[in-house]
Short mmCIF file of C-alpha atoms and ligand atoms in Angstrom, two decimals:
data_model
loop_
_atom_site.label_atom_id
_atom_site.label_comp_id
_atom_site.label_asym_id
_atom_site.label_seq_id
_atom_site.Cartn_x
_atom_site.Cartn_y
_atom_site.Cartn_z
CA MET S 1 -45.77 75.56 14.25
CA PRO S 2 -41.97 75.51 13.99
CA GLU S 3 -40.43 78.43 12.13
CA LYS S 4 -39.54 77.85 8.49
CA LEU S 5 -35.91 78.75 7.88
CA LEU S 6 -35.91 77.75 4.23
CA GLU S 7 -38.66 77.31 1.69
CA ILE S 8 -37.70 75.50 -1.48
CA LYS S 9 -40.32 75.92 -4.16
CA ASN S 10 -40.44 73.94 -7.38
CA LEU S 11 -36.66 74.03 -7.64
CA LYS S 12 -35.20 72.85 -10.94
CA GLN S 13 -31.63 72.40 -12.03
CA TYR S 14 -31.13 71.25 -15.59
CA PHE S 15 -27.66 70.75 -17.01
CA ASN S 16 -27.10 71.28 -20.68
CA VAL S 17 -24.81 68.48 -21.70
CA GLY S 18 -24.75 69.04 -25.46
CA LYS S 19 -28.00 69.54 -27.30
CA PRO S 20 -30.55 68.08 -27.32
CA ASN S 21 -29.63 66.31 -24.13
CA MET S 22 -30.62 67.87 -20.87
CA VAL S 23 -29.88 66.29 -17.51
CA LYS S 24 -32.78 67.08 -15.23
CA ALA S 25 -30.67 66.69 -12.09
CA VAL S 26 -33.31 68.39 -9.95
CA ASP S 27 -36.76 68.42 -11.44
CA GLY S 28 -39.20 70.45 -9.40
CA VAL S 29 -38.68 69.81 -5.71
CA THR S 30 -40.69 71.59 -3.04
CA PHE S 31 -40.04 71.35 0.68
CA ASP S 32 -39.44 73.44 3.78
CA ILE S 33 -36.62 73.22 6.28
CA TYR S 34 -37.51 74.20 9.83
CA LYS S 35 -35.26 76.18 12.09
CA GLY S 36 -33.12 73.92 14.28
CA GLU S 37 -33.97 70.67 12.55
CA THR S 38 -31.89 68.17 10.62
CA LEU S 39 -33.46 67.24 7.35
CA GLY S 40 -31.91 64.12 5.86
CA LEU S 41 -31.84 63.70 2.10
CA VAL S 42 -31.40 60.20 0.71
CA GLY S 43 -31.62 58.38 -2.59
CA GLU S 44 -29.39 56.42 -4.90
CA SER S 45 -26.29 57.82 -6.56
CA GLY S 46 -27.11 60.39 -9.24
CA CYS S 47 -30.66 61.16 -8.04
CA GLY S 48 -29.79 64.82 -7.51
CA LYS S 49 -29.05 65.19 -3.79
CA SER S 50 -25.82 67.17 -4.16
CA THR S 51 -27.24 69.30 -6.95
CA THR S 52 -30.22 70.15 -4.75
CA GLY S 53 -27.87 71.25 -1.97
CA ARG S 54 -25.59 73.19 -4.27
CA THR S 55 -28.48 74.95 -5.94
CA ILE S 56 -30.05 75.92 -2.63
CA ILE S 57 -26.78 77.45 -1.50
CA ARG S 58 -26.36 79.17 -4.87
CA LEU S 59 -23.28 77.36 -6.07
CA TYR S 60 -25.47 76.99 -9.15
CA ASP S 61 -28.08 79.36 -10.47
CA ALA S 62 -31.44 77.61 -10.42
CA THR S 63 -32.98 76.76 -13.79
CA GLU S 64 -36.36 77.46 -12.23
CA GLY S 65 -37.98 77.81 -8.85
CA GLU S 66 -37.34 79.70 -5.65
CA VAL S 67 -35.37 79.36 -2.47
CA LEU S 68 -36.49 81.55 0.40
CA PHE S 69 -34.31 82.07 3.44
CA LYS S 70 -36.42 83.54 6.26
CA GLY S 71 -38.88 84.59 3.61
CA GLU S 72 -36.27 86.32 1.43
CA ASN S 73 -35.53 85.06 -2.07
CA VAL S 74 -31.96 83.81 -2.22
CA HIS S 75 -31.91 83.55 -5.99
CA GLY S 76 -33.04 86.30 -8.32
CA LYS S 77 -31.36 89.67 -8.58
CA LYS S 78 -29.08 90.48 -5.68
CA SER S 79 -26.48 93.10 -5.00
CA PRO S 80 -22.97 91.86 -4.09
CA LYS S 81 -23.62 93.00 -0.55
CA GLU S 82 -26.84 91.00 -0.25
CA LEU S 83 -25.13 87.95 -1.74
CA LYS S 84 -22.37 88.19 0.80
CA LYS S 85 -24.97 88.22 3.56
CA PHE S 86 -26.56 84.99 2.29
CA ASN S 87 -23.17 83.37 1.79
CA ARG S 88 -22.47 83.95 5.41
CA LYS S 89 -25.77 82.50 6.63
CA MET S 90 -25.46 79.30 4.59
CA GLN S 91 -22.38 77.10 4.62
CA MET S 92 -21.49 73.73 3.21
CA ILE S 93 -19.44 70.80 4.49
CA PHE S 94 -18.17 68.45 1.82
CA GLN S 95 -17.71 64.74 1.53
CA ASP S 96 -14.05 64.69 0.73
CA PRO S 97 -12.01 66.46 3.39
CA TYR S 98 -8.91 65.88 1.24
CA ALA S 99 -10.12 67.66 -1.85
CA SER S 100 -11.97 70.47 -0.09
CA LEU S 101 -9.03 71.88 1.88
CA ASN S 102 -6.33 73.82 0.05
CA PRO S 103 -3.10 71.84 0.70
CA ARG S 104 -0.94 74.97 0.50
CA MET S 105 -2.77 76.87 3.21
CA THR S 106 -2.25 76.50 6.94
CA VAL S 107 -5.17 75.35 9.02
CA ALA S 108 -5.41 78.83 10.52
CA ASP S 109 -5.71 80.46 7.10
CA ILE S 110 -8.23 77.87 5.92
CA ILE S 111 -10.42 78.44 8.94
CA ALA S 112 -10.00 82.22 8.88
CA GLU S 113 -10.85 82.61 5.20
CA GLY S 114 -14.48 83.44 5.92
CA ILE S 115 -13.49 85.65 8.86
CA ASP S 116 -11.31 87.66 6.47
CA ILE S 117 -13.88 87.84 3.66
CA HIS S 118 -16.59 89.05 5.99
CA GLY S 119 -14.33 91.22 8.14
CA LEU S 120 -15.29 89.45 11.36
CA ALA S 121 -12.05 90.14 13.22
CA LYS S 122 -10.77 93.62 14.12
CA ASN S 123 -7.09 92.67 14.06
CA LYS S 124 -4.64 89.78 13.71
CA GLN S 125 -4.82 88.94 17.36
CA GLU S 126 -8.59 88.68 17.37
CA ARG S 127 -8.43 86.62 14.18
CA MET S 128 -6.09 84.08 15.78
CA GLN S 129 -8.16 84.07 18.93
CA ARG S 130 -11.20 83.09 16.85
CA VAL S 131 -9.21 80.38 15.08
CA TYR S 132 -8.10 78.91 18.41
CA GLU S 133 -11.68 78.95 19.74
CA LEU S 134 -12.95 77.27 16.60
CA LEU S 135 -10.27 74.57 16.76
CA GLU S 136 -11.31 73.86 20.32
CA THR S 137 -15.00 73.82 19.39
CA VAL S 138 -14.41 71.02 16.88
CA GLY S 139 -12.17 68.98 19.18
CA LEU S 140 -8.77 70.08 17.88
CA ASN S 141 -6.34 72.46 19.58
CA LYS S 142 -4.18 75.55 19.24
CA GLU S 143 -1.09 73.62 18.21
CA HIS S 144 -2.87 72.55 15.03
CA ALA S 145 -3.25 76.10 13.71
CA ASN S 146 0.06 76.40 11.87
CA ARG S 147 0.05 72.96 10.30
CA TYR S 148 -1.05 71.92 6.81
CA PRO S 149 -3.97 69.65 5.87
CA HIS S 150 -1.78 66.68 4.89
CA GLU S 151 -0.61 66.37 8.48
CA PHE S 152 -4.09 65.33 9.60
CA SER S 153 -6.22 62.20 9.48
CA GLY S 154 -9.50 62.13 7.52
CA GLY S 155 -11.58 62.68 10.65
CA GLN S 156 -9.42 65.62 11.75
CA ARG S 157 -9.63 67.15 8.29
CA GLN S 158 -13.39 66.93 8.43
CA ARG S 159 -13.22 68.77 11.77
CA ILE S 160 -11.19 71.48 10.06
CA GLY S 161 -13.88 71.69 7.37
CA ILE S 162 -16.51 72.05 10.08
CA ALA S 163 -14.48 74.77 11.83
CA ARG S 164 -14.17 76.63 8.53
CA ALA S 165 -17.94 76.49 8.05
CA LEU S 166 -18.60 77.65 11.62
CA ALA S 167 -16.16 80.57 11.37
CA VAL S 168 -18.75 82.85 9.78
CA GLU S 169 -21.45 81.90 12.29
CA PRO S 170 -23.91 80.43 9.81
CA GLU S 171 -27.49 79.50 10.64
CA PHE S 172 -27.82 76.79 8.03
CA ILE S 173 -25.31 74.11 7.03
CA ILE S 174 -25.55 71.67 4.17
CA ALA S 175 -23.53 68.57 4.98
CA ASP S 176 -23.04 66.61 1.77
CA GLU S 177 -22.11 63.07 2.82
CA PRO S 178 -19.76 64.48 5.46
CA ILE S 179 -18.82 61.07 6.82
CA SER S 180 -18.88 58.77 3.78
CA ALA S 181 -15.15 59.09 3.19
CA LEU S 182 -14.26 58.39 6.82
CA ASP S 183 -13.42 55.18 8.65
CA VAL S 184 -16.48 53.66 10.28
CA SER S 185 -14.86 54.11 13.70
CA ILE S 186 -14.56 57.86 13.09
CA GLN S 187 -18.00 58.40 11.54
CA ALA S 188 -19.94 58.40 14.80
CA GLN S 189 -17.52 60.91 16.35
CA VAL S 190 -18.07 63.40 13.54
CA VAL S 191 -21.83 62.88 13.59
CA ASN S 192 -21.88 63.42 17.35
CA LEU S 193 -19.84 66.59 16.93
CA LEU S 194 -22.37 67.88 14.39
CA LYS S 195 -25.22 67.07 16.77
CA LYS S 196 -23.49 68.78 19.67
CA LEU S 197 -22.87 71.90 17.58
CA GLN S 198 -26.49 71.91 16.53
CA ARG S 199 -27.69 71.85 20.14
CA GLU S 200 -25.26 74.54 21.24
CA LYS S 201 -25.69 76.91 18.32
CA GLY S 202 -29.24 76.17 17.18
CA LEU S 203 -27.99 75.21 13.73
CA THR S 204 -30.20 73.87 10.98
CA TYR S 205 -28.84 71.06 8.80
CA LEU S 206 -29.56 69.57 5.44
CA PHE S 207 -27.81 66.25 5.78
CA ILE S 208 -27.19 64.40 2.53
CA ALA S 209 -26.43 60.73 2.99
CA HIS S 210 -26.10 57.28 1.58
CA ASP S 211 -26.05 55.37 4.83
CA LEU S 212 -29.68 54.90 5.77
CA SER S 213 -29.09 53.84 9.35
CA MET S 214 -26.89 56.87 10.07
CA VAL S 215 -29.37 59.24 8.47
CA LYS S 216 -32.16 57.86 10.62
CA TYR S 217 -30.05 58.47 13.71
CA ILE S 218 -29.23 62.08 12.88
CA SER S 219 -32.39 63.34 11.12
CA ASP S 220 -35.64 64.75 12.44
CA ARG S 221 -37.24 64.36 9.04
CA ILE S 222 -36.11 62.57 5.92
CA GLY S 223 -36.70 63.28 2.25
CA VAL S 224 -36.28 60.59 -0.38
CA MET S 225 -35.20 61.55 -3.89
CA TYR S 226 -35.57 59.58 -7.09
CA PHE S 227 -34.41 60.86 -10.48
CA GLY S 228 -34.51 64.54 -9.59
CA LYS S 229 -37.80 64.36 -7.73
CA LEU S 230 -38.63 64.27 -4.06
CA VAL S 231 -40.91 61.24 -3.75
CA GLU S 232 -41.49 61.08 0.00
CA LEU S 233 -40.93 63.28 3.03
CA ALA S 234 -41.77 62.36 6.61
CA PRO S 235 -40.54 62.43 10.19
CA ALA S 236 -37.64 59.96 10.42
CA ASN S 237 -39.43 57.34 12.52
CA GLU S 238 -42.58 57.58 10.47
CA LEU S 239 -40.69 57.05 7.22
CA TYR S 240 -39.05 53.86 8.48
CA LYS S 241 -42.29 52.62 10.02
CA ASN S 242 -44.68 53.48 7.22
CA PRO S 243 -42.82 53.92 3.93
CA MET S 244 -45.49 54.52 1.31
CA HIS S 245 -43.87 55.31 -2.01
CA PRO S 246 -42.72 52.06 -3.67
CA TYR S 247 -39.28 53.56 -4.23
CA THR S 248 -38.89 54.29 -0.50
CA LYS S 249 -39.95 50.73 0.27
CA SER S 250 -37.33 49.46 -2.11
CA LEU S 251 -34.62 51.71 -0.67
CA LEU S 252 -35.38 50.66 2.92
CA SER S 253 -35.45 46.99 1.99
CA ALA S 254 -31.76 47.34 1.09
CA ILE S 255 -30.71 48.08 4.68
CA PRO S 256 -29.00 45.08 6.27
CA LEU S 257 -30.67 43.99 9.52
CA PRO S 258 -28.62 43.69 12.71
CA ASP S 259 -30.10 40.31 13.65
CA PRO S 260 -28.42 37.56 11.56
CA GLU S 261 -31.55 35.38 11.71
CA THR S 262 -33.86 38.01 10.22
CA GLU S 263 -31.08 39.26 7.94
CA ARG S 264 -30.97 35.83 6.29
CA THR S 265 -34.62 36.07 5.34
CA ARG S 266 -34.54 39.75 4.34
CA ARG S 267 -35.93 40.30 0.86
CA ARG S 268 -34.93 43.20 -1.36
CA ILE S 269 -37.96 44.80 -2.90
CA PRO S 270 -37.18 45.98 -6.42
CA TYR S 271 -38.69 49.22 -7.71
CA ASP S 272 -40.09 49.50 -11.18
CA PRO S 273 -41.55 52.96 -11.94
CA ARG S 274 -44.01 51.34 -14.34
CA VAL S 275 -46.04 50.05 -11.37
CA HIS S 276 -47.62 53.50 -11.12
CA ASN S 277 -49.15 53.17 -14.55
CA TYR S 278 -49.91 56.89 -14.65
CA SER S 279 -52.09 58.22 -17.42
CA ASP S 280 -51.23 61.56 -19.05
CA ASP S 281 -53.99 63.53 -17.36
CA GLU S 282 -53.07 62.56 -13.82
CA GLN S 283 -51.65 65.32 -11.69
CA LEU S 284 -48.60 64.22 -9.73
CA LYS S 285 -47.52 66.16 -6.68
CA MET S 286 -46.59 65.87 -3.02
CA ARG S 287 -49.72 65.07 -1.04
CA GLU S 288 -50.00 64.83 2.73
CA ILE S 289 -51.22 61.35 3.65
CA SER S 290 -50.94 61.87 7.42
CA PRO S 291 -49.73 64.90 9.39
CA GLY S 292 -46.24 65.74 8.15
CA HIS S 293 -46.02 62.69 5.90
CA PHE S 294 -45.92 63.62 2.20
CA VAL S 295 -45.84 61.31 -0.79
CA TYR S 296 -45.40 62.22 -4.44
CA CYS S 297 -48.43 60.61 -6.05
CA SER S 298 -51.57 60.84 -8.13
CA GLU S 299 -55.05 61.48 -6.70
CA LYS S 300 -55.83 57.78 -7.04
CA GLU S 301 -52.67 56.65 -5.22
CA PHE S 302 -53.33 59.29 -2.58
CA ALA S 303 -56.61 57.57 -1.69
CA GLN S 304 -54.92 54.17 -1.60
CA TYR S 305 -52.02 55.38 0.58
CA LYS S 306 -54.39 57.04 3.02
CA ALA S 307 -56.41 53.86 3.34
CA GLN S 308 -53.26 51.83 3.88
CA ILE S 309 -51.84 54.10 6.54
CA LYS S 310 -55.09 53.98 8.57
CA LYS S 311 -54.85 50.21 8.86
N1 ATP W 1 -22.12 70.00 -13.25
C1 ATP W 1 -22.84 69.04 -13.87
N2 ATP W 1 -22.97 68.99 -15.20
C2 ATP W 1 -23.71 68.04 -15.79
N3 ATP W 1 -24.37 67.08 -15.14
C3 ATP W 1 -24.27 67.06 -13.81
C4 ATP W 1 -23.51 68.03 -13.09
N4 ATP W 1 -23.60 67.76 -11.76
C5 ATP W 1 -24.37 66.68 -11.65
N5 ATP W 1 -24.79 66.25 -12.87
C6 ATP W 1 -25.70 65.12 -13.13
O1 ATP W 1 -26.88 65.37 -12.40
C7 ATP W 1 -27.38 64.17 -11.82
C8 ATP W 1 -27.48 64.34 -10.32
O2 ATP W 1 -26.17 64.41 -9.78
P1 ATP W 1 -25.88 64.63 -8.23
O3 ATP W 1 -24.42 64.73 -8.08
O4 ATP W 1 -26.71 65.76 -7.74
O5 ATP W 1 -26.42 63.29 -7.59
P2 ATP W 1 -26.26 62.72 -6.11
O6 ATP W 1 -27.61 62.27 -5.68
O7 ATP W 1 -25.57 63.71 -5.25
O8 ATP W 1 -25.35 61.44 -6.33
P3 ATP W 1 -24.22 60.79 -5.35
O9 ATP W 1 -24.99 60.01 -4.32
O10 ATP W 1 -23.45 59.90 -6.25
O11 ATP W 1 -23.41 61.90 -4.78
C9 ATP W 1 -26.46 63.07 -12.29
O12 ATP W 1 -27.01 62.50 -13.45
C10 ATP W 1 -25.17 63.80 -12.60
O13 ATP W 1 -24.44 63.11 -13.58
MG1 MG W 2 -23.76 63.71 -4.21
#
């Protein structure tokens, strides 16, 4: 069995947006993230992907639920020292490399921020040495250190964001749509950089994405979210081959096909949550329909899905 790096248990994040309204951005999700894997998280805009990531990493306090990092509860009472330790282990890369880099700081200071906070360099010289190494690691160079973010292209800025995340030697990185704001021609380069870094450093990723073909390429497993709930979780190939939840089927039917002939006959499958026709007493939860393939469903649907997948 692969080692569990993170265990997310019944995580909830409700936002109070003026009583009595409550946005249930994340509404009880449970999943594990294994050491060294890339777990892709997909779903339409507003389904709660970013909020899930931000809550895991503690940018928000969870409304309910637990996040365990190597068996240790990340949320709950923590001393400043313990919090600092977790902050170092878990880093985030953001979608918008323009907004996430302080325009008034040099690249060196941006990258070294975490080094300074965590006291990872003994002196100025060592600090700059680390910055130079990090620039090289992400495909930039020494000469870039004293420049400002506006002097760089989108792809280069994202590399700076990656260097900043790597500076504290994290084990887990949440990449929240790290390539969506980039030119298509640059996207593959950044994805390949992330993959290379993962191989070299044994990093674990939660990769949040819109682009379903890119997420298939980068992910070992993929989770599908719908309205704050995780509705399906499976190895990447399995999910594309045997999507079971009707929402997953709908989502996958939206991917354009490379072959123009088949693309012309592609049909979008709409999803209407009423198809489930759940009664009040039915217990809904993630159930394992084949090894490693989980679907959020009732007992009755569980039997149907299992029969379908055998065929
Ligand atoms: N700070 C907040 N306060 C109130 N509501 C919020 C807050 N952040 C997110 N929401 C709401 O929570 C829901 C989930 O938002 P979230 O940003 O997590 O979705 P997402 O899946 O990341 O969407 P996208 O694909 O557009 O990035 C949405 O309804 C959003 O409006
Ligand atoms: Mg988002």
